[in-house]
Short mmCIF file of C-alpha atoms in Angstrom, two decimals:
data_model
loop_
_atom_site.label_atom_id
_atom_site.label_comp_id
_atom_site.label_asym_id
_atom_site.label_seq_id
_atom_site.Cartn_x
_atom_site.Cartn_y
_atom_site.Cartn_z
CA UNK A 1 -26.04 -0.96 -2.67
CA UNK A 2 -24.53 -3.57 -0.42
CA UNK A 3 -24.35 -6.08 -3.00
CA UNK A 4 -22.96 -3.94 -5.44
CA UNK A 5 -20.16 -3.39 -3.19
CA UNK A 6 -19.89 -6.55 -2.25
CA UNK A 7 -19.71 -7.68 -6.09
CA UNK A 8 -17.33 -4.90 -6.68
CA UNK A 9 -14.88 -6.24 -3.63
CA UNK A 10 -14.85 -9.78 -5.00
CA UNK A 11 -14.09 -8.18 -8.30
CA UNK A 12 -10.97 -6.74 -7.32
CA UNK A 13 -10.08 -10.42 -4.82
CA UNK A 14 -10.40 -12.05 -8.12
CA UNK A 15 -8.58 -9.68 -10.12
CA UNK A 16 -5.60 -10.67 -7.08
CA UNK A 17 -6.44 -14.08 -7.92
CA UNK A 18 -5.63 -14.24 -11.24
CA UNK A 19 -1.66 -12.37 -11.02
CA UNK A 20 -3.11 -9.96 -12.79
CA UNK A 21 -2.17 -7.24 -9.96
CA UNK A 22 1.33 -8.45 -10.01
CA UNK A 23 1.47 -8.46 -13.93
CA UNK A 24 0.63 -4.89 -14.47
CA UNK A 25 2.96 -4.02 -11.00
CA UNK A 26 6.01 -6.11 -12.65
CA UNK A 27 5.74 -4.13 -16.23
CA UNK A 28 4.47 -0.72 -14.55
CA UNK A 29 7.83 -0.99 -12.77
CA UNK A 30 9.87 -2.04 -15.43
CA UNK A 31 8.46 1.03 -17.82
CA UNK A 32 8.95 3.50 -14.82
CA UNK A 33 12.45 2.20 -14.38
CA UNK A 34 13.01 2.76 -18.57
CA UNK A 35 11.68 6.23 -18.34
CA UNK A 36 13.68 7.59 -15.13
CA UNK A 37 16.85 6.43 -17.02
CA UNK A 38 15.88 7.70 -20.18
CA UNK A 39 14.80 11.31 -18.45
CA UNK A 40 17.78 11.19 -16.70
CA UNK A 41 19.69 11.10 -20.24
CA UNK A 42 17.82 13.80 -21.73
CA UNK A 43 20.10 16.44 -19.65
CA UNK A 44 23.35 14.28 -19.62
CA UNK A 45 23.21 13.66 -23.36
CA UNK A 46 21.79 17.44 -24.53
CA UNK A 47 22.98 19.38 -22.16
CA UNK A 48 23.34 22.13 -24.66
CA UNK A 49 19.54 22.47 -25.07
CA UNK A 50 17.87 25.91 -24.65
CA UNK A 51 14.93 26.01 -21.93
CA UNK A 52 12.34 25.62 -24.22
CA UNK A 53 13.50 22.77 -26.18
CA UNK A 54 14.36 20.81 -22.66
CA UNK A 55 10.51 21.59 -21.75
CA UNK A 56 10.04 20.22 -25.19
CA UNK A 57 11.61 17.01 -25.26
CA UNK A 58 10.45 16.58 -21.82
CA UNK A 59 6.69 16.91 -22.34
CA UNK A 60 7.02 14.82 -25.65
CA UNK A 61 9.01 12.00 -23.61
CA UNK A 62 6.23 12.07 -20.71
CA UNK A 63 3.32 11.89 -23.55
CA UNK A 64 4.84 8.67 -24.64
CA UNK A 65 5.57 6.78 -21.21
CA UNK A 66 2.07 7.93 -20.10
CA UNK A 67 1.08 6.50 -23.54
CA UNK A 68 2.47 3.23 -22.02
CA UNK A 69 0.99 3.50 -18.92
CA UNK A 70 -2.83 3.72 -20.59
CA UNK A 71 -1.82 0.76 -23.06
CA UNK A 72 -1.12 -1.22 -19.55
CA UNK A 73 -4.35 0.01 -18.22
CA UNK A 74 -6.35 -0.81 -20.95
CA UNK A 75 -4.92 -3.77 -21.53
CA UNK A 76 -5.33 -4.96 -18.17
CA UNK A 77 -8.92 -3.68 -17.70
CA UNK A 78 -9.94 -5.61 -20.73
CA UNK A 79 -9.00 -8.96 -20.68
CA UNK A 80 -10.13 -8.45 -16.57
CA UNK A 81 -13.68 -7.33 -17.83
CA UNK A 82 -13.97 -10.22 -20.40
CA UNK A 83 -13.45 -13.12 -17.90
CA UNK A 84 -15.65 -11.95 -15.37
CA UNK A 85 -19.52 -11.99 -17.21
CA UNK A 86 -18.56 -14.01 -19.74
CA UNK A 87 -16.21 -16.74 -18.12
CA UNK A 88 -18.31 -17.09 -14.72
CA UNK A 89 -21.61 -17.67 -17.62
CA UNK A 90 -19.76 -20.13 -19.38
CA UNK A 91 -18.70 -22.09 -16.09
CA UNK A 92 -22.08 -21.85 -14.74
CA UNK A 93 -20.88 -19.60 -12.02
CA UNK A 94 -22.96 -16.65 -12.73
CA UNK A 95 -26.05 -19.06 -12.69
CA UNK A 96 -25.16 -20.10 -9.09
CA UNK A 97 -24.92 -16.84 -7.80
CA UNK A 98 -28.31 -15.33 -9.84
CA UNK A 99 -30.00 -18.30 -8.15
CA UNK A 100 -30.03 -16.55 -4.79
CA UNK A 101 -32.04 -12.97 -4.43
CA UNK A 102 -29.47 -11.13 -6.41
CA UNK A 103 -30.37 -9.36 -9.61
CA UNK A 104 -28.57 -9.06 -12.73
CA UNK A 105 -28.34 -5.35 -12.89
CA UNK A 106 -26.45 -5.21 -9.30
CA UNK A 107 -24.35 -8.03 -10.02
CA UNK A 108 -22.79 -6.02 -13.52
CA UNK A 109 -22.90 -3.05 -11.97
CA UNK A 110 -20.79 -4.08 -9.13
CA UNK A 111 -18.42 -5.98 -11.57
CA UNK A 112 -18.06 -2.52 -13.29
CA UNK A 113 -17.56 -0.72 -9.56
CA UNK A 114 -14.66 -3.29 -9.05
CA UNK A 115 -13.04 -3.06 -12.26
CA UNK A 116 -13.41 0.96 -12.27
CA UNK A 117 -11.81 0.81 -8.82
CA UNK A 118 -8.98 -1.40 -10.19
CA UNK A 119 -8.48 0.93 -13.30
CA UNK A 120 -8.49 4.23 -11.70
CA UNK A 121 -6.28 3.19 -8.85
CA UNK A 122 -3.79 1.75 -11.88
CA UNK A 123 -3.56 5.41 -13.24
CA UNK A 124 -3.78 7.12 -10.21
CA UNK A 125 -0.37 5.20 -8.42
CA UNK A 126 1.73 4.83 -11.93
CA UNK A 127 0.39 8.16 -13.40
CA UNK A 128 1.78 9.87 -9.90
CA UNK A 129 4.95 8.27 -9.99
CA UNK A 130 5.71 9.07 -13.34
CA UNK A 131 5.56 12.73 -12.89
CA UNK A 132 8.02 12.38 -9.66
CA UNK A 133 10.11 10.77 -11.67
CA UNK A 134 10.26 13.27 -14.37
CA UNK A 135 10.28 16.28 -11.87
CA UNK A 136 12.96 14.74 -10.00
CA UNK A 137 15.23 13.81 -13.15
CA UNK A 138 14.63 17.12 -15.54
CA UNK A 139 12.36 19.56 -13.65
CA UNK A 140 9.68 19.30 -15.67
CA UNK A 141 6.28 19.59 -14.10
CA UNK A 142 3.08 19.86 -16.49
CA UNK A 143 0.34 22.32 -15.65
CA UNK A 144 -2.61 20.32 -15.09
CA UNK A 145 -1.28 16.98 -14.10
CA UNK A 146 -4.70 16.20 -12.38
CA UNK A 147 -6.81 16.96 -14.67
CA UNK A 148 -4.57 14.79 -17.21
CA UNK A 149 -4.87 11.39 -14.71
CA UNK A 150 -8.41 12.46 -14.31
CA UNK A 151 -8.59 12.23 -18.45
CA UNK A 152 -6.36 9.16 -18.05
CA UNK A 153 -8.98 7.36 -15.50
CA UNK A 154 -11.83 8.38 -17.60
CA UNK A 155 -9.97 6.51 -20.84
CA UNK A 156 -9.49 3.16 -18.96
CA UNK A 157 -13.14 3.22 -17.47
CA UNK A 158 -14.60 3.89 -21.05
CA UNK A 159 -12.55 0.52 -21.99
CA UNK A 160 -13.57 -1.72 -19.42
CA UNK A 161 -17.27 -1.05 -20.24
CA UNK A 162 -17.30 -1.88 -23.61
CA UNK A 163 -15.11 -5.03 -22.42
CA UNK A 164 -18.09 -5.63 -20.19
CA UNK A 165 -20.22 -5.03 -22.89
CA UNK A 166 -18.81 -7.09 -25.25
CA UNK A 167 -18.80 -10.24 -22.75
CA UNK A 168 -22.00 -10.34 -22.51
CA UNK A 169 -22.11 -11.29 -26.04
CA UNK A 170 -18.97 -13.31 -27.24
CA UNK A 171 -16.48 -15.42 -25.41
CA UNK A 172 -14.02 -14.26 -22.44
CA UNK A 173 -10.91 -14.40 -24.42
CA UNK A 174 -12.77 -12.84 -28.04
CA UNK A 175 -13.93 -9.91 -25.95
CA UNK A 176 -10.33 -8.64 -24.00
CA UNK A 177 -8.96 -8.98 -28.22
CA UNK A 178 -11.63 -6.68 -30.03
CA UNK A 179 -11.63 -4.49 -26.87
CA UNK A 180 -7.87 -3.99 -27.13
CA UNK A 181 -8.18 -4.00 -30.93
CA UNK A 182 -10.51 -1.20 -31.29
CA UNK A 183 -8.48 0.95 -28.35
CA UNK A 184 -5.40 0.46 -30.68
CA UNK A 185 -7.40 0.88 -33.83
CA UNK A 186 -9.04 4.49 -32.78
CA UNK A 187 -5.34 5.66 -31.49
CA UNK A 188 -4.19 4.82 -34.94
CA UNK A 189 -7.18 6.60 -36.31
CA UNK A 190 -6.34 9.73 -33.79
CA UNK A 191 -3.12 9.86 -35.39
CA UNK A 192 -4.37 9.79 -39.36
CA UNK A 193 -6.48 12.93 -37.90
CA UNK A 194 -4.07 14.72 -36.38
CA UNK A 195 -2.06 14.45 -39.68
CA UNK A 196 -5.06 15.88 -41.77
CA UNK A 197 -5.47 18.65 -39.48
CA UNK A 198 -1.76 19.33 -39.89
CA UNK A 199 -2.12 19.16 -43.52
CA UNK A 200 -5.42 21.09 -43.88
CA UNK A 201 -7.23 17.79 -45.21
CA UNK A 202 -10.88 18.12 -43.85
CA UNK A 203 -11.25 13.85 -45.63
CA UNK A 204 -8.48 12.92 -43.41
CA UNK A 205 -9.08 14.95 -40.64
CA UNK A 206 -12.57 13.62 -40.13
CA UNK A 207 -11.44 10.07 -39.56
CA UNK A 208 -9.91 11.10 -36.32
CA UNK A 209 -13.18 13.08 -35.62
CA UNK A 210 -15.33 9.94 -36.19
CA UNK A 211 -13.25 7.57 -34.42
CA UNK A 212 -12.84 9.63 -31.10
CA UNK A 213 -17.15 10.19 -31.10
CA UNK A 214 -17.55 6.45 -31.48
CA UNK A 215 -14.82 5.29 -28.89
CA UNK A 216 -14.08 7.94 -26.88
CA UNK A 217 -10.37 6.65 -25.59
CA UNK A 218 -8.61 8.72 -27.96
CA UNK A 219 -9.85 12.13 -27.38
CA UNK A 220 -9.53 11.44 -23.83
CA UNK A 221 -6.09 10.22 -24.24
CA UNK A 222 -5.75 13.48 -26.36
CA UNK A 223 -6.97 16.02 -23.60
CA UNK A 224 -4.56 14.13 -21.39
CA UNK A 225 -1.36 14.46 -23.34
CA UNK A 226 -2.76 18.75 -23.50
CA UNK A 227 -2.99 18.71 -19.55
CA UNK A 228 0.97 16.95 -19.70
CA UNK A 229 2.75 19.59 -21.81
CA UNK A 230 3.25 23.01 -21.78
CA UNK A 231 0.86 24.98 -23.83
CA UNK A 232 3.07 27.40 -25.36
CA UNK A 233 5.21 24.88 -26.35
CA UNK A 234 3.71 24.19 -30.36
CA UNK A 235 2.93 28.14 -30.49
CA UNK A 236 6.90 28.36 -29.57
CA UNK A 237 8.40 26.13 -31.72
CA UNK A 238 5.52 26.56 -34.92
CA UNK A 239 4.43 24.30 -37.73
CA UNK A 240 7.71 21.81 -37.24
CA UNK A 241 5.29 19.63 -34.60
CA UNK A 242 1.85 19.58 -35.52
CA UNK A 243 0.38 16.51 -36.39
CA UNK A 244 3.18 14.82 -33.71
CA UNK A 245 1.62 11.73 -31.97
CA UNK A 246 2.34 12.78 -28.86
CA UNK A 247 1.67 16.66 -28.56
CA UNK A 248 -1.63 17.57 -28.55
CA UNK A 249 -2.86 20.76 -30.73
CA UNK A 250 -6.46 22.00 -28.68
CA UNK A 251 -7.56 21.18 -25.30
CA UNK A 252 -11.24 18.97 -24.79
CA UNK A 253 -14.30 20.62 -25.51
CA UNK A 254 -17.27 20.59 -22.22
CA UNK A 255 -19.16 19.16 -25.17
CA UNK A 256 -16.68 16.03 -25.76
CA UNK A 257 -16.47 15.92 -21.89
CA UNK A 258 -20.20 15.49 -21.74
CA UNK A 259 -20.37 13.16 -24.78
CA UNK A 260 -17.74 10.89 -23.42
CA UNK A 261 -19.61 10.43 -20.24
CA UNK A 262 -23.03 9.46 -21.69
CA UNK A 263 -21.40 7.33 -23.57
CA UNK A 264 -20.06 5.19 -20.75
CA UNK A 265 -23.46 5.14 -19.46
CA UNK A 266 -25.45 4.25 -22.71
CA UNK A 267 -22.59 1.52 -23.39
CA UNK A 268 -23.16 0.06 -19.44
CA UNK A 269 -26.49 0.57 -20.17
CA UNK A 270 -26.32 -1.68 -23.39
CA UNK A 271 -24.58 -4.16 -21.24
CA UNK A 272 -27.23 -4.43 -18.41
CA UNK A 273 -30.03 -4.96 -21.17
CA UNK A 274 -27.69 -7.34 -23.26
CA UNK A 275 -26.56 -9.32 -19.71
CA UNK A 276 -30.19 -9.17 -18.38
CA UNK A 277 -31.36 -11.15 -21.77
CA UNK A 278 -27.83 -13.58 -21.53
CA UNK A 279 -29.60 -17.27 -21.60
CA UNK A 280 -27.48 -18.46 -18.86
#
């Protein structure tokens, strides 16, 4: 356990290293900035709106800035989990350390300790701030805001492991793309879903269906946005914002809960067995 820690806290040093902290701080700020200006229009510009539809426009606005906030979390998380198997193999790094009494398994799993760490601790400080800044400029406070950043954590550690798995297999740079790719690509896929279900398609709405069970991101993302916005709000205001991108219709399942966290461990699973084979 020691040298998974340790692993984990040289992780996060090099993560510091690289500017990557101060990347994600600089546009983190920058998007938090945006969104207390832009909450702070929504009751100097529509004053005139009733209760409902200010609880409306504020959820929706909050969906979409958190919806930044995971696309800097994931996007940070995966080009940090390609570089660190894959770039420290293709130096000759990783063969230095192995060298010395220190298996594979602990040195991956501590890699995925430190970038969990890093990820969570992302969502945890933005995610917070964010809802200050919305309760402060509209009032607005969701009714399960923890269980949403919990959802939110959960998204960006299901990312980094498949970055981690994919670097055990492709190069640094190849592995932070198709990571990012297929986040963006099953969000996309969420949406086409969401619009079936809207429509009544059971074709269409099985795409989002498939998508979420392969890469569970989006229906985390999904059970987030539900734990942001008030659930009488699409009951309240009917069939006008179904199939929106940024409401969601139905809370998570246990079921999905459960699924989404075997998945993480069969995927760092996959990655120990793939990294443990890795001709170094």
């Amino acid at each position: 356990m020691t040298i998974v820690l340790t692993v984990a806290g040289l992780t996060l040093r090099e993560a510091a290293r690289r500017k990557v902290l101060r990347s994600l701080a600089v546009l983190t700020v920058l998007l938090l900035s945006l969104s207390a200006w832009g909450f702070s229009r929504i009751n100097a510009e529509f004053g005139g709106l009733t209760s409902g539809e200010a609880r409306l426009a504020a959820a929706t606005v909050l969906n979409l800035v958190m919806f930044g906030l995971s696309l800097i979390a994931a996007l940070g998380t995966a080009f940090l989990a390609g570089p660190t198997l894959a770039g420290e193999a293709e130096s000759g790094l990783a063969l230095a350390v192995l060298a010395r009494p220190v298996r594979r398994a602990q040195v991956l799993l501590g890699k995925w300790v430190g970038l969990a760490g890093f990820g969570t601790g992302f969502v945890l400080v933005a995610g917070t701030a964010q809802l200050v800044i919305v309760k402060l400029a509209t009032g607005y406070w969701p009714p399960s805001p923890a269980s949403g950043l919990a959802l939110l954590c959960g998204q960006a550690i299901a990312l980094l492991t498949l970055g981690l798995l994919l670097s055990t297999v492709i190069s640094p740079m190849a592995s932070g793309i198709v990571a990012v790719g297929l986040f963006g690509a099953t969000w996309i896929a969420g949406v086409v879903g969401g619009v079936g279900d809207a429509l009544g398609n059971d074709s269409v709405r099985k795409v989002g269906t498939v998508s979420q069970i392969l890469l569970p991101t989006d229906g985390l993302w999904r059970g987030a946005m539900r734990s942001f916005q008030d659930p009488a709000l699409l009951s309240q205001f009917g069939e006008a914002f179904e199939g929106h991108p940024f409401l969601s219709k139905a809370p998570l399942t246990g079921a999905y809960l459960v699924w989404a966290v075997a998945w993480i461990l069969l995927v760092l699973a996959l990655a120990g067995l793939a990294f443990q084979r890795r001709d170094l």
